[in-house]
Short mmCIF file of C-alpha atoms and ligand atoms in Angstrom, two decimals:
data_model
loop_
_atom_site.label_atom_id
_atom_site.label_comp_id
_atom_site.label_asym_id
_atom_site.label_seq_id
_atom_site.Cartn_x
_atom_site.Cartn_y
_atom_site.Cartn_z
CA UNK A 844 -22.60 -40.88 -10.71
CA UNK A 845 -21.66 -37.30 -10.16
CA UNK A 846 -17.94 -36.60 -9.55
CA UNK A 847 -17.16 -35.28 -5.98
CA UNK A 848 -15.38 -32.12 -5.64
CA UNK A 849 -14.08 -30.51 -2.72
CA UNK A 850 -14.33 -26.68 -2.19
CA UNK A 851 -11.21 -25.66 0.60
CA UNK A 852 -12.66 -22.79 2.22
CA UNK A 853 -15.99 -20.62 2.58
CA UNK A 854 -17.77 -19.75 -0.78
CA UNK A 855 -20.50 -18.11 -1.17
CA UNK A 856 -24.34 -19.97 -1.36
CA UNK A 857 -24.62 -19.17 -4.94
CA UNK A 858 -21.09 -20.91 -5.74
CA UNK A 859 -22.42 -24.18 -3.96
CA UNK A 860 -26.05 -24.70 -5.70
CA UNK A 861 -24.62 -23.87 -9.25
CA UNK A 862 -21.68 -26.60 -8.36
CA UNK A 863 -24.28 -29.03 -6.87
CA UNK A 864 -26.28 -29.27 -10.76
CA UNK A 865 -23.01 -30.94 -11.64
CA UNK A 866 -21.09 -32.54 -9.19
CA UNK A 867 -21.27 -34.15 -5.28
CA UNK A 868 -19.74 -31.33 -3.78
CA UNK A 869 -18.31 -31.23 -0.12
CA UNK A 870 -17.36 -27.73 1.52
CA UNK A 871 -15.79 -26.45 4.13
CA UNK A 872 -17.89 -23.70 5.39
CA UNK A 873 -15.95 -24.35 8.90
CA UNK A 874 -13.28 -21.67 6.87
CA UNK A 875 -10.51 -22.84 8.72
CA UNK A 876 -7.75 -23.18 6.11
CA UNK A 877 -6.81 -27.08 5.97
CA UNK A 878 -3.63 -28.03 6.51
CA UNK A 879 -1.71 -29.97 4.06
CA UNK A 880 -2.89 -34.02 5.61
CA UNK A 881 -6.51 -32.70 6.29
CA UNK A 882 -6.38 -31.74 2.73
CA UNK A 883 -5.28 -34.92 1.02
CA UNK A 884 -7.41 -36.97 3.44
CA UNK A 885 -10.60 -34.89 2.45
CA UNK A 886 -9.50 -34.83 -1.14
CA UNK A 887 -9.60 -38.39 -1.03
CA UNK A 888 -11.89 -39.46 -4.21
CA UNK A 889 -12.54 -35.99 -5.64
CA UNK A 890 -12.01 -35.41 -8.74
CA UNK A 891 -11.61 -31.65 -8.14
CA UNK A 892 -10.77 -28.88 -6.11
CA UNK A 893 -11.79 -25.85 -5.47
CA UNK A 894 -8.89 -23.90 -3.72
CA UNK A 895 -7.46 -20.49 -2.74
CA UNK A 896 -4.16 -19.02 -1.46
CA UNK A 897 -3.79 -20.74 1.50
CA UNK A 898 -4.18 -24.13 -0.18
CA UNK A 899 -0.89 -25.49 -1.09
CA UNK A 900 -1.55 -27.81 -4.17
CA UNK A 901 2.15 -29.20 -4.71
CA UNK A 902 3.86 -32.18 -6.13
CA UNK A 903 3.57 -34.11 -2.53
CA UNK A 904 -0.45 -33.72 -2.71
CA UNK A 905 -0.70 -34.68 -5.95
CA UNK A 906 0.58 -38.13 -5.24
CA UNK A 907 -1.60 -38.19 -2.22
CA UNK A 908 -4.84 -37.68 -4.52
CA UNK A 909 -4.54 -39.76 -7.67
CA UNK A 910 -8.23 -39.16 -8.98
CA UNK A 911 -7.65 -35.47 -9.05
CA UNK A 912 -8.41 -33.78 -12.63
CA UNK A 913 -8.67 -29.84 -12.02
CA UNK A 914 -7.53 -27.22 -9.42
CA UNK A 915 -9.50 -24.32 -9.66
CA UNK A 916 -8.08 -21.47 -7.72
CA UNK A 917 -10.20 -18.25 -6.44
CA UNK A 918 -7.52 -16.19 -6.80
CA UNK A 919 -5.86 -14.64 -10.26
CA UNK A 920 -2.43 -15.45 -8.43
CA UNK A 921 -1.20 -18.95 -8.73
CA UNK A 922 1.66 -19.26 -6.78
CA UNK A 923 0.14 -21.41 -4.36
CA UNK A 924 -0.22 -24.30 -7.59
CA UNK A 925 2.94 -26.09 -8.94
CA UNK A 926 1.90 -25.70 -11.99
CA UNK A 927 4.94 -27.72 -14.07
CA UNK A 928 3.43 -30.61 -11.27
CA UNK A 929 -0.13 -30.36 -12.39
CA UNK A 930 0.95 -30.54 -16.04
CA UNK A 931 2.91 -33.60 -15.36
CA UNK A 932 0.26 -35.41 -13.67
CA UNK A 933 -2.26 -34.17 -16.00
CA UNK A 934 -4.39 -31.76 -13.63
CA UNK A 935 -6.07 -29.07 -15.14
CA UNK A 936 -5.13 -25.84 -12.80
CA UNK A 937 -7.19 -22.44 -13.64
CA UNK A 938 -7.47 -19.06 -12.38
CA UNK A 939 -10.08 -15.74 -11.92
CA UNK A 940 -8.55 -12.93 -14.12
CA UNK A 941 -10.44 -10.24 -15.46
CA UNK A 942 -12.82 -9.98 -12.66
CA UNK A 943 -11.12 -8.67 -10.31
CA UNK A 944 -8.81 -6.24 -11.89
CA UNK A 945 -10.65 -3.01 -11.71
CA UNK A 946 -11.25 -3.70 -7.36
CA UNK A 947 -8.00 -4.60 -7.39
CA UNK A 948 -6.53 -1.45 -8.96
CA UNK A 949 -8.86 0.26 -7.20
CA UNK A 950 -7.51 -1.12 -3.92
CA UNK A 951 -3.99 0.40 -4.94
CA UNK A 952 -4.75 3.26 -5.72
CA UNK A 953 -6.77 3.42 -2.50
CA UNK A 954 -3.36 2.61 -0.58
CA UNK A 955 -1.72 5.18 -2.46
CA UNK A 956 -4.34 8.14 -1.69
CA UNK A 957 -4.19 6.87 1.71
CA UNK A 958 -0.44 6.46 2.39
CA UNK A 959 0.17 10.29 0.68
CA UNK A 960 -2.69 11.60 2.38
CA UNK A 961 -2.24 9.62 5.72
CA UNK A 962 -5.56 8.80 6.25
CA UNK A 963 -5.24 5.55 8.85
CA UNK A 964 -3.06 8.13 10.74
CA UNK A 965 -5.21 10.91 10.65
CA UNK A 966 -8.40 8.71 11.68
CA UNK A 967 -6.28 7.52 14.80
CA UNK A 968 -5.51 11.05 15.71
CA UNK A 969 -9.53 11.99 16.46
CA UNK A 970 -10.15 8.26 17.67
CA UNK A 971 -7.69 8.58 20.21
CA UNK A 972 -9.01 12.35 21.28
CA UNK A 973 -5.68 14.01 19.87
CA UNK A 974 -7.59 16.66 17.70
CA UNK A 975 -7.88 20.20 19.50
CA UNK A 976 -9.05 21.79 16.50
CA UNK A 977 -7.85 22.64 12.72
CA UNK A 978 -4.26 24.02 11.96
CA UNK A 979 -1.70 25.03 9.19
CA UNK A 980 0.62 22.27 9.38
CA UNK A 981 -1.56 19.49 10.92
CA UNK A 982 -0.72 16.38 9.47
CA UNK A 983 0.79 17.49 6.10
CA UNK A 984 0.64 15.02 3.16
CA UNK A 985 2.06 14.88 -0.02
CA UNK A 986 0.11 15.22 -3.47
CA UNK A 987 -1.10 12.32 -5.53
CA UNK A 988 -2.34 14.77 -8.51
CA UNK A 989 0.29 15.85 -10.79
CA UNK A 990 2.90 13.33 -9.26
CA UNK A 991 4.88 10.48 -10.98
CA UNK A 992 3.63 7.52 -10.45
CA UNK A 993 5.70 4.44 -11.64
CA UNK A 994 4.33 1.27 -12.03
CA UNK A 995 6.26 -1.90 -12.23
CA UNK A 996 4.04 -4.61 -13.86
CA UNK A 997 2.44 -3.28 -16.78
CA UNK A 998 -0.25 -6.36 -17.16
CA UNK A 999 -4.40 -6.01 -16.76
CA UNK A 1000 -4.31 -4.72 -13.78
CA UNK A 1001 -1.07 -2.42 -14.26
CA UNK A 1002 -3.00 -0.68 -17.21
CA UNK A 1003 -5.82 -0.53 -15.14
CA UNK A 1004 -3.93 1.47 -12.86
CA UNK A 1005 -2.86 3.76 -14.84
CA UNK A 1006 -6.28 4.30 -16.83
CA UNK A 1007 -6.93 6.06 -13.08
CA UNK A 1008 -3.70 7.88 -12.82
CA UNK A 1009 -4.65 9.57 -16.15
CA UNK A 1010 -7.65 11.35 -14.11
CA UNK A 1011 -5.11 12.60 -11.31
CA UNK A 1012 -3.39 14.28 -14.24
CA UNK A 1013 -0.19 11.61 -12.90
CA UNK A 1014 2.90 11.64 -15.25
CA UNK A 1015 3.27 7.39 -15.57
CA UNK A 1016 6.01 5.43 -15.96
CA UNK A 1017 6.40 2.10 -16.33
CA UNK A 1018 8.54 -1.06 -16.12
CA UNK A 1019 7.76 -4.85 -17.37
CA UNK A 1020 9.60 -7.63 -19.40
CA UNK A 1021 7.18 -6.77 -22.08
CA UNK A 1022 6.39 -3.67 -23.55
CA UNK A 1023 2.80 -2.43 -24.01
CA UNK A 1024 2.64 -1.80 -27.91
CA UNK A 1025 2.75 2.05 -28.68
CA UNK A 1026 -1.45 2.80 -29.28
CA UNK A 1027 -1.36 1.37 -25.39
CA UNK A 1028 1.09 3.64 -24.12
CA UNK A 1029 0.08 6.42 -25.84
CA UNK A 1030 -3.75 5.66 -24.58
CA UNK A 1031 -2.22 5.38 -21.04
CA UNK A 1032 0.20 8.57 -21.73
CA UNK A 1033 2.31 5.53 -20.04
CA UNK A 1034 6.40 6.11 -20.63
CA UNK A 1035 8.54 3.21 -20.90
CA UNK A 1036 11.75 3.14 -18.59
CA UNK A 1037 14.05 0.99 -17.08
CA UNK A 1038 13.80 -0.35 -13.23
CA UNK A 1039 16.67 2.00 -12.22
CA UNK A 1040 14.77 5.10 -14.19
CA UNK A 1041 11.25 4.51 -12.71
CA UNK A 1042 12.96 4.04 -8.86
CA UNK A 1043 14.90 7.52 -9.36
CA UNK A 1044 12.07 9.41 -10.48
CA UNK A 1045 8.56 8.16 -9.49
CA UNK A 1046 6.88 9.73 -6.47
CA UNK A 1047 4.98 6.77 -5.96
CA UNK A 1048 5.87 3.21 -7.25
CA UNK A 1049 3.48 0.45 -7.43
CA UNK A 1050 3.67 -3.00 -7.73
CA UNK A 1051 1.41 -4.96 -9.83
CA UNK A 1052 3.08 -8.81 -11.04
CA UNK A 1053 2.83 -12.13 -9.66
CA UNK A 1054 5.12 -13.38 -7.36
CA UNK A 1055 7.37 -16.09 -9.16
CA UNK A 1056 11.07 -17.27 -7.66
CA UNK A 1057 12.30 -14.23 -10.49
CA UNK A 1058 9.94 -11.48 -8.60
CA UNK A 1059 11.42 -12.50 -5.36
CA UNK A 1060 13.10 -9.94 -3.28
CA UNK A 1061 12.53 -7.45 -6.63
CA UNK A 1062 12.59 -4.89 -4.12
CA UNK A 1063 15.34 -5.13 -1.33
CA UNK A 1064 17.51 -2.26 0.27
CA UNK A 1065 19.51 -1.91 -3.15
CA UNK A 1066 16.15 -0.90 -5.08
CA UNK A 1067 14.84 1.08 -1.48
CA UNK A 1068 18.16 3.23 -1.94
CA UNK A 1069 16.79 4.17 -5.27
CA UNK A 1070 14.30 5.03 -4.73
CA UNK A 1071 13.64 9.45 -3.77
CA UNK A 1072 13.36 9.62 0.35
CA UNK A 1073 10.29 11.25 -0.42
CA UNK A 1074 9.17 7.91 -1.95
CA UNK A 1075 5.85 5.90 -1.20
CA UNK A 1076 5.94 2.44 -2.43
CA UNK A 1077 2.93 0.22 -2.50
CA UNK A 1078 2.43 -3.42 -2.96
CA UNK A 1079 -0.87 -4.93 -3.28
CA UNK A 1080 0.05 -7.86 -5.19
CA UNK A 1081 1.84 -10.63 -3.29
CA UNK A 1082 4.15 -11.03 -0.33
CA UNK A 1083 7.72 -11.77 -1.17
CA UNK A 1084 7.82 -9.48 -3.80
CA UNK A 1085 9.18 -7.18 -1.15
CA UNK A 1086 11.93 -7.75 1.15
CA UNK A 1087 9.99 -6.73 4.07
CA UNK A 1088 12.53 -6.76 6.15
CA UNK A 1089 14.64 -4.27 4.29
CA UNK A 1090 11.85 -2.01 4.13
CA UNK A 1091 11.47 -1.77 7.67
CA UNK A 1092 14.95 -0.48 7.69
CA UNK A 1093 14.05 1.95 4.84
CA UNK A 1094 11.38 3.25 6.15
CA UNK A 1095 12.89 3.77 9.82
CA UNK A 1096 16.19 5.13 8.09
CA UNK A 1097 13.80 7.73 5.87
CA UNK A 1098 15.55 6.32 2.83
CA UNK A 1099 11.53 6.51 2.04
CA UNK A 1100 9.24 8.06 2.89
CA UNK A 1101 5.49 5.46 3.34
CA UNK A 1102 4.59 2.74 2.24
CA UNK A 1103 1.00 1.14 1.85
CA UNK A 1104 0.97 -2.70 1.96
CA UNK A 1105 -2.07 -5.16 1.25
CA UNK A 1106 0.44 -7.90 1.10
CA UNK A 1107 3.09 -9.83 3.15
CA UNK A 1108 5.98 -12.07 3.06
CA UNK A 1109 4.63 -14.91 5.05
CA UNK A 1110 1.22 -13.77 5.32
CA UNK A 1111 -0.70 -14.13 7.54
CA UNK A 1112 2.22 -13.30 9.86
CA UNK A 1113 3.90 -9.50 9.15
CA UNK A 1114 6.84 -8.31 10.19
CA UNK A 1115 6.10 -6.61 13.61
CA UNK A 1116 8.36 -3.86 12.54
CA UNK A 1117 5.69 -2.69 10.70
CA UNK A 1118 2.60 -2.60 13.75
CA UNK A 1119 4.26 0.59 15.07
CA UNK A 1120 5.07 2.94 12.28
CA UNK A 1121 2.88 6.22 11.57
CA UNK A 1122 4.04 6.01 7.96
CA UNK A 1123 2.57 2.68 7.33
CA UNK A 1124 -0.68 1.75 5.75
CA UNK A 1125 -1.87 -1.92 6.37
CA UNK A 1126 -4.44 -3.90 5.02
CA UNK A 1127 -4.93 -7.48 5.09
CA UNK A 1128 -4.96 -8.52 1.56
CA UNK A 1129 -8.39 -7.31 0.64
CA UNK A 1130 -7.09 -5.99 -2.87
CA UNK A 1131 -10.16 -8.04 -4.88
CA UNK A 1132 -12.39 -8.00 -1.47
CA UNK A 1133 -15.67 -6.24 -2.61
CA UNK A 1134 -19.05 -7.89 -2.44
CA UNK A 1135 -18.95 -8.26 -5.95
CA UNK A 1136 -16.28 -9.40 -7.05
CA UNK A 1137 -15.43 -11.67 -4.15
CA UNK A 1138 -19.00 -13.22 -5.79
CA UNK A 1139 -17.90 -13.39 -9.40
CA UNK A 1140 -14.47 -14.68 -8.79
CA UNK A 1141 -15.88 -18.09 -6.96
CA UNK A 1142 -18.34 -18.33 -9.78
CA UNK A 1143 -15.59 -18.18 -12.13
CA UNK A 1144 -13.71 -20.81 -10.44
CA UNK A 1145 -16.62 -23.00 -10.09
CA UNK A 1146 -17.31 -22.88 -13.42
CA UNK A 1147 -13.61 -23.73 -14.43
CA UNK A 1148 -13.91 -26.93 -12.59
CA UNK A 1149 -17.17 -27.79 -13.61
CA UNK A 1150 -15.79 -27.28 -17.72
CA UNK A 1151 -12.94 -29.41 -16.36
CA UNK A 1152 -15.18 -32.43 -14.96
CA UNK A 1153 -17.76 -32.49 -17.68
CA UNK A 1154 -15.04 -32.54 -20.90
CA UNK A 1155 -15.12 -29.00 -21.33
CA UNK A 1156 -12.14 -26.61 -21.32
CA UNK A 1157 -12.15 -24.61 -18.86
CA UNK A 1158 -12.28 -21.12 -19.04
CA UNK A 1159 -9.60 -20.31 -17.29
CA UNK A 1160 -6.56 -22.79 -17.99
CA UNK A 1161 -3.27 -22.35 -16.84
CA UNK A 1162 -1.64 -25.08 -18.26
CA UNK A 1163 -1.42 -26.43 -21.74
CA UNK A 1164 -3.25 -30.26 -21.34
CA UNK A 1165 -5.86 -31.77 -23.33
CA UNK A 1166 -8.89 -32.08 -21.42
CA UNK A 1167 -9.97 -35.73 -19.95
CA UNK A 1168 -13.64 -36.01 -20.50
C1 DGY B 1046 -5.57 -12.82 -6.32
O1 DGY B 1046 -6.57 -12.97 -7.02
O2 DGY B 1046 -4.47 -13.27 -6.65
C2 DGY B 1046 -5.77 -12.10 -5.05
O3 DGY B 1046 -4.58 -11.81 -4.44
C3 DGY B 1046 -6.69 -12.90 -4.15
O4 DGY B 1046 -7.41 -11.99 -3.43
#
């Protein structure tokens, strides 16, 4: 008998029929995200799961579904899996890096160009019949070329990052608990500095780790004040990284200058501080959301939990456990 597996949330058809050689699977292609009862109750004899974000796999669900072997997450982010939890109880959780870092560090450095070149403001301006006509100091911006751009969260896509900054002529900096050995940096024409250094000097910061109870808050109105008030920050990585509502002070006090977000503390819900600001650039966490990749990454987690169910290792574990064929 095949093992039943439940996929959380809308996948593409592809995802489904390459699932469906292995295992009984059952979908929601409703896409409403289930809440945590709905979950347990539909997770009810699976042996896996096929989950995203907005799936809270925790210590409390685990207990509720006894049978389950792997979590496979569409996401590269795992904060959403207690990880020390699925270890204990012997779940297999996995991940989707590597396919999604280049639209991802594409996506930031589309905030950036955006927020410096005010482009969501600019578009507003004709679609609400403002424009009269060209002149000198019509929406002024600031220059991405040539400027510092400090990244904080040197991993895949960090580097990625600034493999594009090197073709805007950027001077990089860069902080991270680890340091990228010297061929790396010198590749990336990447300078390694301390938190405080990169906030004092970088025209632009960026910020490119996971979210993790240490990341929380890493940037609150100390780090803001840092920071040069003709500053852009952007985060495109995970809410709660940011103190959101500090930078809503910041950014009404011009202790900085923009900001371009793709993420949110509390997401789906955003601090309405935020809906009326010129100097604002919002997006709805689309950082990995191209056709694409959006594609590959549900493959990838598909065929995690299908290694998991059929004795193989998956691709893509997080946690140390031998696998239960
Ligand atoms: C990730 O992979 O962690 C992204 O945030 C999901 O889009």
């Amino acid at each position: 008998m095949k093992t039943k597996i439940l996929v959380t949330r809308e996948v593409f058809d592809e995802t489904l029929e390459y699932m469906a050689q292995y295992c009984e699977v059952e979908s929601n292609q409703a896409d409403v995200p289930l809440d945590a009862d709905t979950l347990a109750r539909r997770l009810q004899g699976c042996g896996g799961v096929v989950c995203n974000l907005t799936d809270c796999i925790d210590e409390p669900l685990l207990v509720r579904c006894p049978q389950l072997r792997v979590a496979a997450n569409i996401a590269v982010g795992f904060n959403n899996i207690d990880l020390a939890a699925c270890t204990a109880r012997g779940v297999m959780a996995t991940n989707t890096p590597e396919v999604l870092t280049d639209t991802t560090a594409d996506l930031a450095f589309a905030l950036m160009l955006a927020t410096a070149r005010r482009l969501t403001e600019a578009e507003a301006y004709i679609r609400n019949g403002q424009w009269r006509g060209w002149h000198l100091k019509q929406l002024l911006g600031v220059d991405v070329h040539h400027a510092t751009l400090g990244i904080i969260g040197m991993g895949r896509i960090g580097r990625t990052i600034a493999k594009r900054a090197l073709g805007f002529e950027m001077r990089v900096l860069y902080h991270d608990p680890i340091r990228q050995p010297a061929d790396v940096e010198r590749q990336l024409n990447a300078t390694y500095v301390t938190k405080d250094e990169l906030l004092a000097q970088a025209d632009f910061v960026i910020l490119q780790m996971p979210y993790a109870p240490e990341t929380h808050h890493l940037i609150g109105a100390a780090e803001l004040k840092k920071m040069k008030p003709s500053a852009i920050l952007i985060n495109s990585t995970r809410g709660g990284i940011v103190d959101d509502a500090a930078l809503v002070q910041a950014l009404r006090d011009g202790t900085i200058r923009a900001a371009g977000l793709d993420a949110f503390e509390g997401e789906p819900k955003i601090n309405p501080g935020f809906l009326g600001m010129k100097n604002v650039v919002l997006a709805p966490h689309i950082g990995s959301s191209t056709e694409a990749t959006r594609r590959a990454m549900a493959m990838t987690a598909a065929k995690n939990a299908v290694a998991a169910l059929t004795g193989s290792k998956p691709p893509n574990l997080l946690n140390k456990l031998s696998v239960r064929a």
